[in-house]
Short mmCIF file of C-alpha atoms and ligand atoms in Angstrom, two decimals:
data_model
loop_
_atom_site.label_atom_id
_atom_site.label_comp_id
_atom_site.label_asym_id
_atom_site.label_seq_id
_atom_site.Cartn_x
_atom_site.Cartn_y
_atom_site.Cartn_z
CA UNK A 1 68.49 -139.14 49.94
CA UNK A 2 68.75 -140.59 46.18
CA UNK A 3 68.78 -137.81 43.36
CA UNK A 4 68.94 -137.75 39.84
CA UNK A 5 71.08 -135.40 38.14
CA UNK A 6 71.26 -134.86 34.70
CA UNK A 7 75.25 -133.39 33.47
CA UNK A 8 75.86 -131.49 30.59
CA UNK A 9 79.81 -131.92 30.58
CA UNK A 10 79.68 -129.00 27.40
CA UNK A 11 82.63 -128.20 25.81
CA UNK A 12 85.74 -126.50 26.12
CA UNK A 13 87.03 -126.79 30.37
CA UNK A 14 83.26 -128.25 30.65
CA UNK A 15 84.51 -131.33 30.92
CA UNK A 16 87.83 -130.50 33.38
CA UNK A 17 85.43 -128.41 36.17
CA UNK A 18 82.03 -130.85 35.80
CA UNK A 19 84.67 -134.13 36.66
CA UNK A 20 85.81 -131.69 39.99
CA UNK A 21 82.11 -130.86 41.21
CA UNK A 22 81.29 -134.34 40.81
CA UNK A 23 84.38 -135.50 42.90
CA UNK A 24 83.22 -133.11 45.47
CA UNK A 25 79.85 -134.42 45.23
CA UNK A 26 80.22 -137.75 45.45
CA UNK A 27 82.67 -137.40 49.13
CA UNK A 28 78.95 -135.10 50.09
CA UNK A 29 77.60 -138.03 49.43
CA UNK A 30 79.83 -140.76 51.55
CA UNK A 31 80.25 -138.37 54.33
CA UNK A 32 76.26 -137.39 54.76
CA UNK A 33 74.70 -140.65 53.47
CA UNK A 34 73.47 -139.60 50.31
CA UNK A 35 73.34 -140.93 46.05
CA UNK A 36 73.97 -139.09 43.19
CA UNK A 37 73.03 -140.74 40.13
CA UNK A 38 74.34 -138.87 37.56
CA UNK A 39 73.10 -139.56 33.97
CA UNK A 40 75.36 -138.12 31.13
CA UNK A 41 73.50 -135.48 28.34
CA UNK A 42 75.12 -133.85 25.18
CA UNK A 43 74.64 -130.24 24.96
CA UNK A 44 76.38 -127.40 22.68
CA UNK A 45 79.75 -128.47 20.48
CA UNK A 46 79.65 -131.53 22.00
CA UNK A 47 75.75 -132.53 20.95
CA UNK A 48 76.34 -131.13 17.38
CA UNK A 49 79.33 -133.33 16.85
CA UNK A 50 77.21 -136.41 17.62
CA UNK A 51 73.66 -135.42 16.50
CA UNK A 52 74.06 -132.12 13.96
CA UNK A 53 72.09 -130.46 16.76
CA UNK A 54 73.47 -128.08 19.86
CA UNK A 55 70.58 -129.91 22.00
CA UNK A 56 68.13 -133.10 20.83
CA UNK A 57 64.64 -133.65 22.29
CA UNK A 58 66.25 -136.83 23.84
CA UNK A 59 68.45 -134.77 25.76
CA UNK A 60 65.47 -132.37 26.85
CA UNK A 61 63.43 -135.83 28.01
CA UNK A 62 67.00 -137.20 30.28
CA UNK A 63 66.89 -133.23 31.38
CA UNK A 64 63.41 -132.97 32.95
CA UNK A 65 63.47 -136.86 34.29
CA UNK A 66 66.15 -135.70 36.21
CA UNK A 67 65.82 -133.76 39.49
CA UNK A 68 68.41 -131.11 38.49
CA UNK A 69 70.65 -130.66 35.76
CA UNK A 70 74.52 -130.13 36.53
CA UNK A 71 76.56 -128.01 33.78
CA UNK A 72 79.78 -126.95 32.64
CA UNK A 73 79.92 -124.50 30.18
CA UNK A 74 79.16 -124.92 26.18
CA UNK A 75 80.49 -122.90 23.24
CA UNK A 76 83.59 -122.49 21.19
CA UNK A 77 86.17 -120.34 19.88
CA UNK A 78 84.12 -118.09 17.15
CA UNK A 79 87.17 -117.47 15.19
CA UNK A 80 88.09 -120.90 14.77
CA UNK A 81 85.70 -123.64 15.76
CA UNK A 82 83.26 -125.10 12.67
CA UNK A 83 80.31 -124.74 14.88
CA UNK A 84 80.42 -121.23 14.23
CA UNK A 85 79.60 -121.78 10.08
CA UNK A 86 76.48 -123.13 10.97
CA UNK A 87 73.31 -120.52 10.87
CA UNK A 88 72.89 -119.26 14.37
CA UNK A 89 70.08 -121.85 15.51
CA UNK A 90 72.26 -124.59 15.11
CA UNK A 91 75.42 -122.91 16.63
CA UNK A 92 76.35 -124.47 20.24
CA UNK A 93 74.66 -121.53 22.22
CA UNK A 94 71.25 -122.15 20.38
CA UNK A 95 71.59 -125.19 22.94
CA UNK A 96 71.23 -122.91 26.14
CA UNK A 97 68.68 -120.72 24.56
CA UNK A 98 66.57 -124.11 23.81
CA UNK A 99 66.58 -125.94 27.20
CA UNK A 100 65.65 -122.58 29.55
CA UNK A 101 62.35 -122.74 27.36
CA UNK A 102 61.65 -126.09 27.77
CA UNK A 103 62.45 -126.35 30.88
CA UNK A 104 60.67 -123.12 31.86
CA UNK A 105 63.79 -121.60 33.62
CA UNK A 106 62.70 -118.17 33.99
CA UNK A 107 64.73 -117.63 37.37
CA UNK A 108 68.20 -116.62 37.23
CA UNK A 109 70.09 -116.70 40.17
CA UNK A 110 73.88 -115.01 40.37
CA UNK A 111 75.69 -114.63 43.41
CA UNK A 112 78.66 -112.01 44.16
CA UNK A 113 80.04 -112.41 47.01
CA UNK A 114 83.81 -111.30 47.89
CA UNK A 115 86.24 -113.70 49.60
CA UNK A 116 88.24 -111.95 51.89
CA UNK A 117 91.35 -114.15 50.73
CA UNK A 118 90.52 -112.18 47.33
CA UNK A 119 89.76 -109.02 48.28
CA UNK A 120 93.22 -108.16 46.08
CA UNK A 121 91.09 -109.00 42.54
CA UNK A 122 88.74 -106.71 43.20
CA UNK A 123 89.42 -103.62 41.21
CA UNK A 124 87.06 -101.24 44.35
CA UNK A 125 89.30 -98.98 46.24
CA UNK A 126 89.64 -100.48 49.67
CA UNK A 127 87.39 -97.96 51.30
CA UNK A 128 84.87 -98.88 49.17
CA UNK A 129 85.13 -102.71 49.58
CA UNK A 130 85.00 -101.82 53.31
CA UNK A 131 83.83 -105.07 55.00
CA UNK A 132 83.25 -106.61 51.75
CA UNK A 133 79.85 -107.36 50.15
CA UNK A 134 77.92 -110.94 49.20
CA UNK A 135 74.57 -110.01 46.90
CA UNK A 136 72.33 -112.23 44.90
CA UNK A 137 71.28 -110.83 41.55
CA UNK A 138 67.55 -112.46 40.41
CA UNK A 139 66.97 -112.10 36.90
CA UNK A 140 64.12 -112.96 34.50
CA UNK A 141 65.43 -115.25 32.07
CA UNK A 142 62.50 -116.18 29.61
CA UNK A 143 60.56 -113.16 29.08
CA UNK A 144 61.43 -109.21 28.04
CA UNK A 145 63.49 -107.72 24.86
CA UNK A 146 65.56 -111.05 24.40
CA UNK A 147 61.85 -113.31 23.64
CA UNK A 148 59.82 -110.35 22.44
CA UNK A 149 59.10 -109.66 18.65
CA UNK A 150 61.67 -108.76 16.51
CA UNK A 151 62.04 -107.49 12.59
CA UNK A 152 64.28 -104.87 10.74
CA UNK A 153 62.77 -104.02 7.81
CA UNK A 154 63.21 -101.07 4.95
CA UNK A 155 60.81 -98.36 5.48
CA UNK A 156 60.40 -95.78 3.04
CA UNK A 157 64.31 -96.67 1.67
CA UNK A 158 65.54 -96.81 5.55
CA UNK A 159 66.49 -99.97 7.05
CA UNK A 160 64.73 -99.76 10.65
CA UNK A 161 64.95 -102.62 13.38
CA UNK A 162 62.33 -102.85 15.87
CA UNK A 163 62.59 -105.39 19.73
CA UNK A 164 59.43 -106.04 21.61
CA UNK A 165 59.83 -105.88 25.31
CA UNK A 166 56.81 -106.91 26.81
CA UNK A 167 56.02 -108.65 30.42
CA UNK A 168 52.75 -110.15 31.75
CA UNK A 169 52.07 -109.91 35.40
CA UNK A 170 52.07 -113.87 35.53
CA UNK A 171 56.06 -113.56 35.02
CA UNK A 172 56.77 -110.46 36.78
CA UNK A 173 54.68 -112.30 39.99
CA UNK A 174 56.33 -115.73 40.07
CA UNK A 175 59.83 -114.10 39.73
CA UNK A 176 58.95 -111.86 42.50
CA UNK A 177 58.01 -114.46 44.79
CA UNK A 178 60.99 -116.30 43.80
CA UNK A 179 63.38 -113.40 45.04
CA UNK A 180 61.70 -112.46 48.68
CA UNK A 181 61.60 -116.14 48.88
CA UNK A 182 65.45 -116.31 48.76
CA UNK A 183 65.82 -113.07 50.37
CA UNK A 184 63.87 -114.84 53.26
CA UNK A 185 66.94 -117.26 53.64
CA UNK A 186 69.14 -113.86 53.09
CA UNK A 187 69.50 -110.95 54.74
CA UNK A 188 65.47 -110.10 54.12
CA UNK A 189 66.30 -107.24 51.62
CA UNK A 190 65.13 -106.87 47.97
CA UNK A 191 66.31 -103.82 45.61
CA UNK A 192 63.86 -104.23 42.76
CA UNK A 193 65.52 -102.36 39.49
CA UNK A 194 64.06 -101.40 36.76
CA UNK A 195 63.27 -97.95 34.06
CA UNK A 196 59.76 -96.84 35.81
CA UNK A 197 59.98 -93.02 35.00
CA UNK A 198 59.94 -94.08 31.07
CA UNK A 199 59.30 -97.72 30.56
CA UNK A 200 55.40 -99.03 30.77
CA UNK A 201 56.83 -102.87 31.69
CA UNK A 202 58.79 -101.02 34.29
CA UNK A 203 55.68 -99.75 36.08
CA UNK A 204 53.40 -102.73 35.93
CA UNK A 205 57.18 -104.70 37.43
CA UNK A 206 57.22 -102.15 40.07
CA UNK A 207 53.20 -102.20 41.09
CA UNK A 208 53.57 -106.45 40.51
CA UNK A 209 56.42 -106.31 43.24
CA UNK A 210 54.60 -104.29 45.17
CA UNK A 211 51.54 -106.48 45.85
CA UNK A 212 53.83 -109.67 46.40
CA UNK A 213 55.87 -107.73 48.77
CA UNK A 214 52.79 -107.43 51.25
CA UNK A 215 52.90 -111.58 51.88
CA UNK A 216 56.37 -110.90 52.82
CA UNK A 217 56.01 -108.40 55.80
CA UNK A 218 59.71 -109.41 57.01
CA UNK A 219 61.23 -108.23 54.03
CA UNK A 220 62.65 -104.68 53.30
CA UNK A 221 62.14 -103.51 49.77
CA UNK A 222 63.00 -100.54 48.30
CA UNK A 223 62.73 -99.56 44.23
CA UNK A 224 65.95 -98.49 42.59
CA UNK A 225 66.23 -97.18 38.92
CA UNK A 226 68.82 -99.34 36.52
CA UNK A 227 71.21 -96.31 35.67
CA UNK A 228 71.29 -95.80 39.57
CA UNK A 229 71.57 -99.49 40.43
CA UNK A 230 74.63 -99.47 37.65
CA UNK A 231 76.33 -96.34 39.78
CA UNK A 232 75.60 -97.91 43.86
CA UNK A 233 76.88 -101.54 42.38
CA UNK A 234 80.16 -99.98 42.01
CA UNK A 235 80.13 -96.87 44.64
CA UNK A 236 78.22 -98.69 47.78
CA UNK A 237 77.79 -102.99 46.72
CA UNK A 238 77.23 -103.58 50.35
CA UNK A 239 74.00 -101.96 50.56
CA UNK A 240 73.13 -104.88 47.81
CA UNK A 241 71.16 -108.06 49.61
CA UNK A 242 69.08 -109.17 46.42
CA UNK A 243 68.45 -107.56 43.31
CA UNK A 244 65.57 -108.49 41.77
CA UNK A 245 65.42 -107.81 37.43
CA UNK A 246 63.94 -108.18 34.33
CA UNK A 247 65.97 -109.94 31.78
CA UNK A 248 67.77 -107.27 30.11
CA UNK A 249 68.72 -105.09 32.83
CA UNK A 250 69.79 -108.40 34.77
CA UNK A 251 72.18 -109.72 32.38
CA UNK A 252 73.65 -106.75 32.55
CA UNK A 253 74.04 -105.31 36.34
CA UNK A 254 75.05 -109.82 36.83
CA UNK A 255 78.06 -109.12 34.87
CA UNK A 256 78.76 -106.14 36.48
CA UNK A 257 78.22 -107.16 40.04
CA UNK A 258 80.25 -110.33 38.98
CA UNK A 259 83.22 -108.19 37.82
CA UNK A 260 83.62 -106.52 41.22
CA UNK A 261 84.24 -109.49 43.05
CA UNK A 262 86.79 -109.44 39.95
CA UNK A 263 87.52 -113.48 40.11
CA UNK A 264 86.00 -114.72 36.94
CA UNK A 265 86.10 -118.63 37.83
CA UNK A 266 84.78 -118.27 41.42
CA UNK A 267 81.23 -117.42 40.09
CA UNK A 268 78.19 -119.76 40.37
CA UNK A 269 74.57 -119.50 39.14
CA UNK A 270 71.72 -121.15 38.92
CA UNK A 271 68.56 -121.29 37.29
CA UNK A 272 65.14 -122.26 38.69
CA UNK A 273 61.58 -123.17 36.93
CA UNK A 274 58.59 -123.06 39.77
CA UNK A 275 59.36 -126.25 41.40
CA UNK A 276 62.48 -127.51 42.64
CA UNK A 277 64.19 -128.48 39.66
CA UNK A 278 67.12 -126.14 38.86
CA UNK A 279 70.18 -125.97 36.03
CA UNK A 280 73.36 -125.13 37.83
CA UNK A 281 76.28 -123.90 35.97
CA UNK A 282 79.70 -121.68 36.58
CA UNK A 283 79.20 -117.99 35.19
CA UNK A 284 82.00 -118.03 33.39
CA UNK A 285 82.12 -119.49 29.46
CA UNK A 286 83.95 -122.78 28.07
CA UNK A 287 87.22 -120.50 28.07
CA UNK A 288 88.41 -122.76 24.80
CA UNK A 289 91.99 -120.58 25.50
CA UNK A 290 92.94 -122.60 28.18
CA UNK A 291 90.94 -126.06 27.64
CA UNK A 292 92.87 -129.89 28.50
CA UNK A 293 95.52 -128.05 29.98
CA UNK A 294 94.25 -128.46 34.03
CA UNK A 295 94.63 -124.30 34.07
CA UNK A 296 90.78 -124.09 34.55
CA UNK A 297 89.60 -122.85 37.97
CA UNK A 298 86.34 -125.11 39.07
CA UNK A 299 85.36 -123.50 41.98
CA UNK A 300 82.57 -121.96 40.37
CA UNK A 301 81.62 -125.08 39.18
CA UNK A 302 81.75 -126.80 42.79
CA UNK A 303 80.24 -123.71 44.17
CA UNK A 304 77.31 -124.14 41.69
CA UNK A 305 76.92 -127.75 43.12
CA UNK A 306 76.47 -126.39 46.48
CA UNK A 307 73.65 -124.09 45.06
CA UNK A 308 72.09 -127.23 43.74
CA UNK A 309 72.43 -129.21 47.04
CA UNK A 310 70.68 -126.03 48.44
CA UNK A 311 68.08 -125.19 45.78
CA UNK A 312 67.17 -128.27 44.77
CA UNK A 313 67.65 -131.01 47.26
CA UNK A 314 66.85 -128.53 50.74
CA UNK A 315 70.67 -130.27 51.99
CA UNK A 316 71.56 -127.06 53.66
CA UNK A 317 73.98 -128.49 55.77
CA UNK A 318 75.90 -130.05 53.05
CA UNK A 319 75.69 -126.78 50.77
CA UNK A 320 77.25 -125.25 53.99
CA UNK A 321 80.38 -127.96 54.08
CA UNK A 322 81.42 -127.40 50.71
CA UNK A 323 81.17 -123.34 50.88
CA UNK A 324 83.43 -124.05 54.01
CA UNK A 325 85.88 -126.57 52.29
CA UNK A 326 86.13 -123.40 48.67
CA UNK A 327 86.71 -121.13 52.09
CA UNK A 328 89.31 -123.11 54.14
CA UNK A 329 91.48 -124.09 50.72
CA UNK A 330 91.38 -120.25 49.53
CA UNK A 331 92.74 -119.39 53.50
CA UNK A 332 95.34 -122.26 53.13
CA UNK A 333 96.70 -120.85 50.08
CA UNK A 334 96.22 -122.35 47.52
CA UNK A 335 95.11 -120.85 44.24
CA UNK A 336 94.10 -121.87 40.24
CA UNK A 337 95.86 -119.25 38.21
CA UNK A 338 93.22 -116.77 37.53
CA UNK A 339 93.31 -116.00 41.33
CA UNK A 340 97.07 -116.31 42.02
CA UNK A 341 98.95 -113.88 44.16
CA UNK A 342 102.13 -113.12 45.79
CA UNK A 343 102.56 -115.91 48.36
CA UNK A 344 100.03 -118.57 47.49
CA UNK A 345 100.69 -121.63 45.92
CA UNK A 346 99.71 -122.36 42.84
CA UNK A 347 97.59 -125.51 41.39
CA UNK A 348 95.22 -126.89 39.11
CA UNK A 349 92.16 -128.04 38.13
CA UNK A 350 92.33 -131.86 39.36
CA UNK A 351 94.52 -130.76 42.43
CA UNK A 352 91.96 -128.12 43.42
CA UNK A 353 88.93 -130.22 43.14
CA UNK A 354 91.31 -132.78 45.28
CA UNK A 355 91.75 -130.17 47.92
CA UNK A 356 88.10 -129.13 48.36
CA UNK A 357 87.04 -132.63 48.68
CA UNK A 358 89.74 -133.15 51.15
CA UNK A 359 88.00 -130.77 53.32
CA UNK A 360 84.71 -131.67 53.22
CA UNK A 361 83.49 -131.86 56.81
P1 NAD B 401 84.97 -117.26 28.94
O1 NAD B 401 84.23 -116.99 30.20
O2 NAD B 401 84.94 -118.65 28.46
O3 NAD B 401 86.50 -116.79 29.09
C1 NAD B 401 86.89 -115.45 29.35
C2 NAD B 401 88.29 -115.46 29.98
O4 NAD B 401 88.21 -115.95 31.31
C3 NAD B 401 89.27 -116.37 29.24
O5 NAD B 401 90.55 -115.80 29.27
C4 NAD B 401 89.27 -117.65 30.06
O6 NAD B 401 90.47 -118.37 30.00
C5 NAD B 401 89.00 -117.12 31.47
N1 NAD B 401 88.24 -118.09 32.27
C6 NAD B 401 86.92 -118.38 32.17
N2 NAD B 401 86.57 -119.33 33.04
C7 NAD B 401 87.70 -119.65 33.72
C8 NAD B 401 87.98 -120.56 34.76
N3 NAD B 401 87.05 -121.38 35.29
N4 NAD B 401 89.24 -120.65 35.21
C9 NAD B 401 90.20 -119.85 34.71
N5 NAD B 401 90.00 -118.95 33.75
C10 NAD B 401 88.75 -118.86 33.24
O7 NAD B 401 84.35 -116.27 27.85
P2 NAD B 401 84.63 -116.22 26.28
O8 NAD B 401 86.06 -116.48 26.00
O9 NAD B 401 84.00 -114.95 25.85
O10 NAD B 401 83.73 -117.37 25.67
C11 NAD B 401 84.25 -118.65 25.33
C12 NAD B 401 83.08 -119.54 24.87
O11 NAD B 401 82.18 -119.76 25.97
C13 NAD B 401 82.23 -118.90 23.76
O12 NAD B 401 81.89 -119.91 22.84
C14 NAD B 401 80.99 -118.41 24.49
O13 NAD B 401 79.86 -118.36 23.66
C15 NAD B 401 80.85 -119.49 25.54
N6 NAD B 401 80.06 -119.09 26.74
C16 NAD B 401 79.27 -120.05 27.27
C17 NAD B 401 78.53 -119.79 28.41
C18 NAD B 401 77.67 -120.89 28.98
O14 NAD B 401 77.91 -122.04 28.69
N7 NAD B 401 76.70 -120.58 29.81
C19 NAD B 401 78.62 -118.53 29.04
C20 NAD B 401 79.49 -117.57 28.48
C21 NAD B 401 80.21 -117.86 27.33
#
């Protein structure tokens, strides 16, 4: 198979964890018979140090000729990086913002799934951990409270700020269908969360879910309020298979579900329009603190390659060798770090993307 990736290298460890996932890629690719062409594009401090701009319409063009877009992670420190004097639509996250609307990313997908070689970072008591969990949180990524109307204005001598949150059933549907169809490759389980006992989006999400649930007879859903979704992610995550969200609420109960696998750089996502095209980047941010020092875990990274191989491309088999190679080098010890314990041995960056590739199968 020939694809075409577009990579955003970004800033910060961008560069470090990208070079890794593309190591591991290209052994995917000798072992299984396969070409990546990669084509480089310029997004966040990176872009704006080039063009002025977090993200040029060039760079949207090399984006959507590609087949999927492979990304580290953009952004700077706030304290002391330039990009942050620019006005906030210039600024290097104005980037991200910009290329999920033109490339119509609405589906955000966020695994959190606990390694048993890690079970130590996770800050659940042990009872609750039990047999440990592995979720998939869907969000809604272009529509809500973050792309609704907005204004604060002074009303009667008191300043007053209004957000729009407002959903069609065009968006609730197609994310819907989006997360039975994964669930259909899952565990056939959706928990769809949102506010239905006050919000008015909330109940045309639930009755939208509703109608797309009956082409998916297979699947189990059940309807789950946010504030009670917040509590069982914490008290009972194995009873999690995938949790389908509006934006808000998602970026939200993604962090949280993400903090109680508690391993920061082991977290992948993705992002999906309504073909196969898909944006695959680590969770995590462009952690400036530890950048060109080869301290940067890019297992999330890699693992965000296998969702593309998956996602995108329908190479199952090869998304399933290099979840096994992040497996076997976490039971053989060795660790970036931000995951070290007692007993392992440490490494970094280059050495870890080096041992993953080694055991591609
Ligand atoms: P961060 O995720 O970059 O870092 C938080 C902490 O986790 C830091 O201590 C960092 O060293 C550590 N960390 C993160 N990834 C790691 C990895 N792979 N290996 C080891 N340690 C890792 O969050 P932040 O410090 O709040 O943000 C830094 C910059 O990243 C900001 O400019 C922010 O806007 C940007 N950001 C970008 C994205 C994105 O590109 N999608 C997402 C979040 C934050």
């Amino acid at each position: 198979m020939e694809c075409k990736i577009a990579v955003i290298s970004g800033d910060g460890i961008g560069p470090e964890i990208v070079r890794e996932a593309k190591k591991v890629l290209d052994v995917v690719a000798e072992k299984y018979g396969h070409t990546f062409n990669y084509t480089d594009v310029l997004m966040g401090g990176a872009s704006i140090d080039v063009h002025g701009v977090p993200l040029t319409d060039e760079a949207i063009e090399t984006a959507k000729a590609s087949d999927a877009v492979l990304m580290g992670s953009i952004g700077g420190d706030a304290k002391t990086s330039p990009w942050y004097k620019l006005t906030p639509d210039k600024r290097p996250e104005a980037g991200l913002l910009k290329i999920r609307k033109a490339l119509n990313l609405f589906a955000n997908l966020r695994p959190a799934y606990l390694y048993d070689e890690l079970r130590a970072a996770c800050p659940l008591r042990d009872d609750i951990i039990g047999d440990g969990f592995d979720m998939m949180i869907m969000r809604e990524l272009t529509g809500g409270l973050y792309f609704g109307e907005r204004k604060t204005e002074n009303i009667d001598g008191v300043m007053t700020a209004v957000d729009t949150l407002t959903y069609n059933e065009n968006e609730i549907r197609r994310i819907a269908k989006r997360g039975f169809d994964i669930a259909m490759k899952r565990r056939k389980k959706v928990t769809s969360v949102d506010k239905a006992n006050v919000l008015d989006s909330s109940r045309l999400w639930r009755k939208v879910v509703e109608e797309v649930a009956k082409d998916y007879p297979e699947v189990t859903l059940e309807h789950m309020l946010v504030d009670n979704c917040a509590m069982q992610l914490v008290k009972d995550p194995a009873q999690f298979d995938v949790i389908l969200t509006e934006n808000m609420f998602g970026d939200i109960l993604s962090d949280e579900a993400s903090m109680v696998t508690g391993s920061i750089g082991m977290l992948s996502s993705a992002s999906l329009n309504d073909t196969k095209f898909g944006l695959y980047e680590p969770s995590h941010g462009s952690a400036p603190d530890i950048a060109g020092q080869d301290k940067a875990n890019p297992i999330a990274t890699i693992l965000s390659a296998a969702m593309m191989l998956r996602f995108t491309f329908d190479l199952d088999k090869e998304a399933d060798a290099v979840e096994a190679a992040v497996r076997q080098v976490l039971k053989d010890g060795y660790r970036t770090g931000d995951i070290m314990s007692d007993g392992c041995t440490l490494v970094g960056t280059v050495k870890m993307g080096d041992l993953i590739a080694e055991r591609i199968q």
